[in-house]
């Protein structure tokens, strides 16, 4: 299993990658979404994320539903700004 730690507002944010059937906290797609949000300089629209990943906006909306629940354990949450996009926030 490989791991990568990304600092989010001075707190470690752990990605656990699946290898040889081992457990993972995030799917590869949700990992990509998190990387896009962490790399953004402001709100990122779901359509922009969908375009970058080559999937539909509906797929991203569905992934956001899972992602919001999964990131709570890290003290993070998504802030959705109508007409602008989403950003990650944490304490």
Backbone as CSV, one residue per row, in Angstrom:
resi,resn,N_x,N_y,N_z,CA_x,CA_y,CA_z,C_x,C_y,C_z
1,UNK,0.852,-1.168,0.000,0.000,0.000,0.000,0.896,1.228,0.000
2,UNK,0.571,2.208,-0.828,1.339,3.439,-0.826,0.485,4.548,-0.214
3,UNK,1.144,5.491,0.370,0.442,6.598,1.024,1.085,7.910,0.639
4,UNK,0.265,8.932,0.599,0.765,10.271,0.341,0.096,11.194,1.345
5,UNK,0.859,12.077,1.907,0.292,13.020,2.867,0.350,14.411,2.247
6,UNK,-0.781,15.072,2.263,-0.897,16.426,1.754,-1.323,17.289,2.928
7,UNK,-0.690,18.411,3.123,-1.095,19.300,4.208,-2.260,20.164,3.747
8,UNK,-3.284,20.200,4.553,-4.446,21.022,4.284,-4.667,21.886,5.513
9,UNK,-4.367,23.138,5.375,-4.490,24.076,6.504,-3.733,23.561,7.719
10,UNK,-2.506,23.160,7.482,-1.579,22.707,8.520,-1.966,21.395,9.202
11,UNK,-2.871,20.643,8.612,-3.216,19.329,9.136,-2.888,18.301,8.064
12,UNK,-2.308,17.172,8.448,-2.037,16.148,7.438,-3.331,15.554,6.909
13,UNK,-3.377,15.376,5.632,-4.539,14.828,4.951,-4.056,13.575,4.244
14,UNK,-4.445,12.412,4.734,-3.873,11.149,4.291,-4.700,10.504,3.188
15,UNK,-4.016,10.150,2.114,-4.630,9.364,1.043,-4.104,7.944,1.195
16,UNK,-4.972,6.983,1.230,-4.547,5.591,1.279,-4.923,4.964,-0.058
17,UNK,-3.938,4.482,-0.779,-4.162,3.920,-2.102,-4.345,2.416,-2.016
18,UNK,-5.227,1.901,-2.854,-5.487,0.477,-2.865,-4.397,-0.258,-3.637
19,UNK,-3.897,-1.299,-3.050,-2.923,-2.179,-3.698,-3.223,-3.599,-3.283
20,UNK,-3.284,-4.486,-4.239,-3.471,-5.926,-3.974,-4.665,-6.191,-3.063
21,UNK,-5.781,-5.515,-3.323,-7.007,-5.766,-2.566,-7.073,-5.137,-1.197
22,UNK,-6.097,-4.308,-0.840,-6.135,-3.658,0.471,-7.154,-2.522,0.466
23,UNK,-7.585,-2.135,1.635,-8.588,-1.087,1.830,-8.076,0.277,1.388
24,UNK,-8.993,1.098,0.883,-8.660,2.463,0.508,-9.704,3.414,1.078
25,UNK,-9.303,4.599,1.465,-10.249,5.585,1.971,-10.947,6.332,0.843
26,UNK,-10.287,6.438,-0.299,-10.827,7.182,-1.433,-10.676,6.383,-2.717
27,UNK,-11.648,6.533,-3.590,-11.532,5.911,-4.909,-10.518,6.716,-5.723
28,UNK,-9.988,6.134,-6.775,-9.063,6.916,-7.622,-9.692,8.216,-8.126
29,UNK,-10.991,8.190,-8.461,-11.633,9.407,-8.958,-11.754,10.458,-7.860
30,UNK,-12.142,10.042,-6.640,-12.249,11.038,-5.573,-10.869,11.583,-5.216
31,UNK,-9.830,10.783,-5.362,-8.466,11.284,-5.158,-8.150,12.370,-6.184
32,UNK,-8.556,12.147,-7.432,-8.312,13.142,-8.474,-9.088,14.425,-8.185
33,UNK,-10.327,14.283,-7.727,-11.136,15.460,-7.392,-10.480,16.241,-6.266
34,UNK,-10.016,15.542,-5.244,-9.342,16.215,-4.133,-8.089,16.954,-4.604
35,UNK,-7.316,16.338,-5.483,-6.110,16.987,-6.001,-6.462,18.261,-6.764
36,UNK,-7.545,18.219,-7.536,-7.983,19.410,-8.271,-8.407,20.497,-7.294
37,UNK,-9.193,20.141,-6.285,-9.654,21.130,-5.307,-8.495,21.697,-4.492
38,UNK,-7.556,20.843,-4.098,-6.408,21.309,-3.319,-5.483,22.187,-4.159
39,UNK,-5.438,21.938,-5.454,-4.565,22.705,-6.339,-5.190,23.981,-6.857
40,UNK,-6.487,24.158,-6.624,-7.180,25.347,-7.112,-6.829,26.579,-6.301
41,UNK,-6.889,27.718,-6.972,-6.603,28.985,-6.291,-7.899,29.676,-5.858
42,UNK,-8.969,28.939,-5.909,-10.281,29.455,-5.540,-11.313,28.394,-5.857
43,UNK,-12.586,28.799,-5.917,-13.638,27.830,-6.215,-13.431,27.180,-7.589
44,UNK,-13.726,25.885,-7.670,-13.628,25.128,-8.910,-15.008,24.552,-9.190
45,UNK,-15.542,24.804,-10.383,-16.886,24.324,-10.707,-16.883,22.819,-10.959
46,UNK,-18.032,22.214,-10.723,-18.168,20.782,-10.987,-17.977,20.495,-12.472
47,UNK,-18.416,21.430,-13.331,-18.237,21.235,-14.774,-16.753,21.261,-15.139
48,UNK,-15.982,22.145,-14.521,-14.538,22.192,-14.782,-13.867,20.884,-14.342
49,UNK,-14.255,20.379,-13.187,-13.707,19.105,-12.706,-14.073,17.986,-13.677
50,UNK,-15.346,17.957,-14.108,-15.804,16.931,-15.049,-15.006,16.993,-16.347
51,UNK,-14.787,18.190,-16.862,-14.024,18.353,-18.100,-12.591,17.859,-17.940
52,UNK,-11.981,18.186,-16.811,-10.588,17.773,-16.580,-10.452,16.265,-16.424
53,UNK,-11.491,15.613,-15.891,-11.435,14.171,-15.680,-12.074,13.372,-16.814
54,UNK,-12.719,14.063,-17.741,-13.332,13.382,-18.869,-14.573,12.581,-18.515
55,UNK,-15.347,13.099,-17.568,-16.594,12.448,-17.158,-17.713,13.487,-17.190
56,UNK,-18.944,13.051,-16.909,-20.070,13.982,-16.922,-20.136,14.779,-15.612
57,UNK,-20.832,15.901,-15.695,-21.042,16.718,-14.495,-21.845,15.923,-13.463
58,UNK,-22.791,15.109,-13.925,-23.605,14.286,-13.018,-22.736,13.297,-12.246
59,UNK,-21.733,12.739,-12.905,-20.811,11.822,-12.227,-20.095,12.555,-11.097
60,UNK,-19.664,13.771,-11.353,-18.968,14.569,-10.318,-19.931,14.889,-9.189
61,UNK,-21.176,15.226,-9.504,-22.152,15.508,-8.455,-22.347,14.287,-7.560
62,UNK,-22.401,13.126,-8.162,-22.548,11.875,-7.402,-21.317,11.635,-6.527
63,UNK,-20.128,11.849,-7.094,-18.886,11.671,-6.331,-18.808,12.647,-5.162
64,UNK,-19.298,13.870,-5.350,-19.285,14.860,-4.270,-20.107,14.374,-3.086
65,UNK,-21.205,13.664,-3.359,-22.022,13.114,-2.277,-21.223,12.165,-1.400
66,UNK,-20.432,11.281,-2.023,-19.582,10.359,-1.268,-18.425,11.101,-0.612
67,UNK,-17.839,12.017,-1.356,-16.651,12.732,-0.897,-16.938,13.552,0.362
68,UNK,-18.078,14.231,0.376,-18.422,15.052,1.542,-18.450,14.229,2.822
69,UNK,-18.964,13.032,2.738,-19.013,12.150,3.897,-17.616,11.640,4.268
70,UNK,-16.827,11.260,3.267,-15.506,10.671,3.501,-14.495,11.647,4.112
71,UNK,-14.596,12.935,3.772,-13.591,13.887,4.261,-13.886,14.411,5.665
72,UNK,-15.074,14.130,6.176,-15.430,14.594,7.531,-14.450,14.073,8.580
73,UNK,-13.975,12.836,8.410,-13.056,12.252,9.384,-11.725,13.009,9.454
74,UNK,-11.443,13.828,8.448,-10.217,14.628,8.430,-10.472,16.068,8.860
75,UNK,-11.684,16.358,9.323,-12.022,17.711,9.753,-12.198,18.662,8.583
76,UNK,-12.528,18.119,7.411,-12.696,18.933,6.214,-14.145,18.903,5.763
77,UNK,-14.527,19.914,5.008,-15.836,19.908,4.372,-15.761,20.724,3.090
78,UNK,-16.729,20.493,2.230,-16.802,21.212,0.960,-17.719,22.408,1.119
79,UNK,-17.275,23.525,0.621,-18.115,24.714,0.578,-18.485,24.919,-0.883
80,UNK,-19.781,24.898,-1.164,-20.266,25.092,-2.524,-20.759,26.522,-2.665
81,UNK,-20.156,27.251,-3.583,-20.531,28.647,-3.821,-21.315,28.709,-5.124
82,UNK,-22.597,28.975,-5.020,-23.482,28.974,-6.180,-22.947,29.890,-7.281
83,UNK,-22.846,29.327,-8.458,-22.380,30.095,-9.611,-20.877,30.255,-9.686
84,UNK,-20.139,29.777,-8.682,-18.682,29.932,-8.670,-17.950,28.596,-8.618
85,UNK,-18.390,27.701,-7.761,-17.735,26.414,-7.632,-17.599,25.973,-6.187
86,UNK,-16.706,25.024,-5.969,-16.522,24.429,-4.641,-15.083,24.598,-4.178
87,UNK,-14.921,24.682,-2.861,-13.592,24.736,-2.253,-13.587,23.806,-1.045
88,UNK,-12.420,23.308,-0.711,-12.240,22.516,0.503,-11.963,23.458,1.657
89,UNK,-12.540,23.163,2.799,-12.289,23.966,3.975,-12.082,23.055,5.168
90,UNK,-11.241,23.483,6.089,-10.998,22.693,7.285,-10.497,23.562,8.403
91,UNK,-10.462,22.968,9.564,-10.012,23.720,10.742,-8.571,23.449,11.038
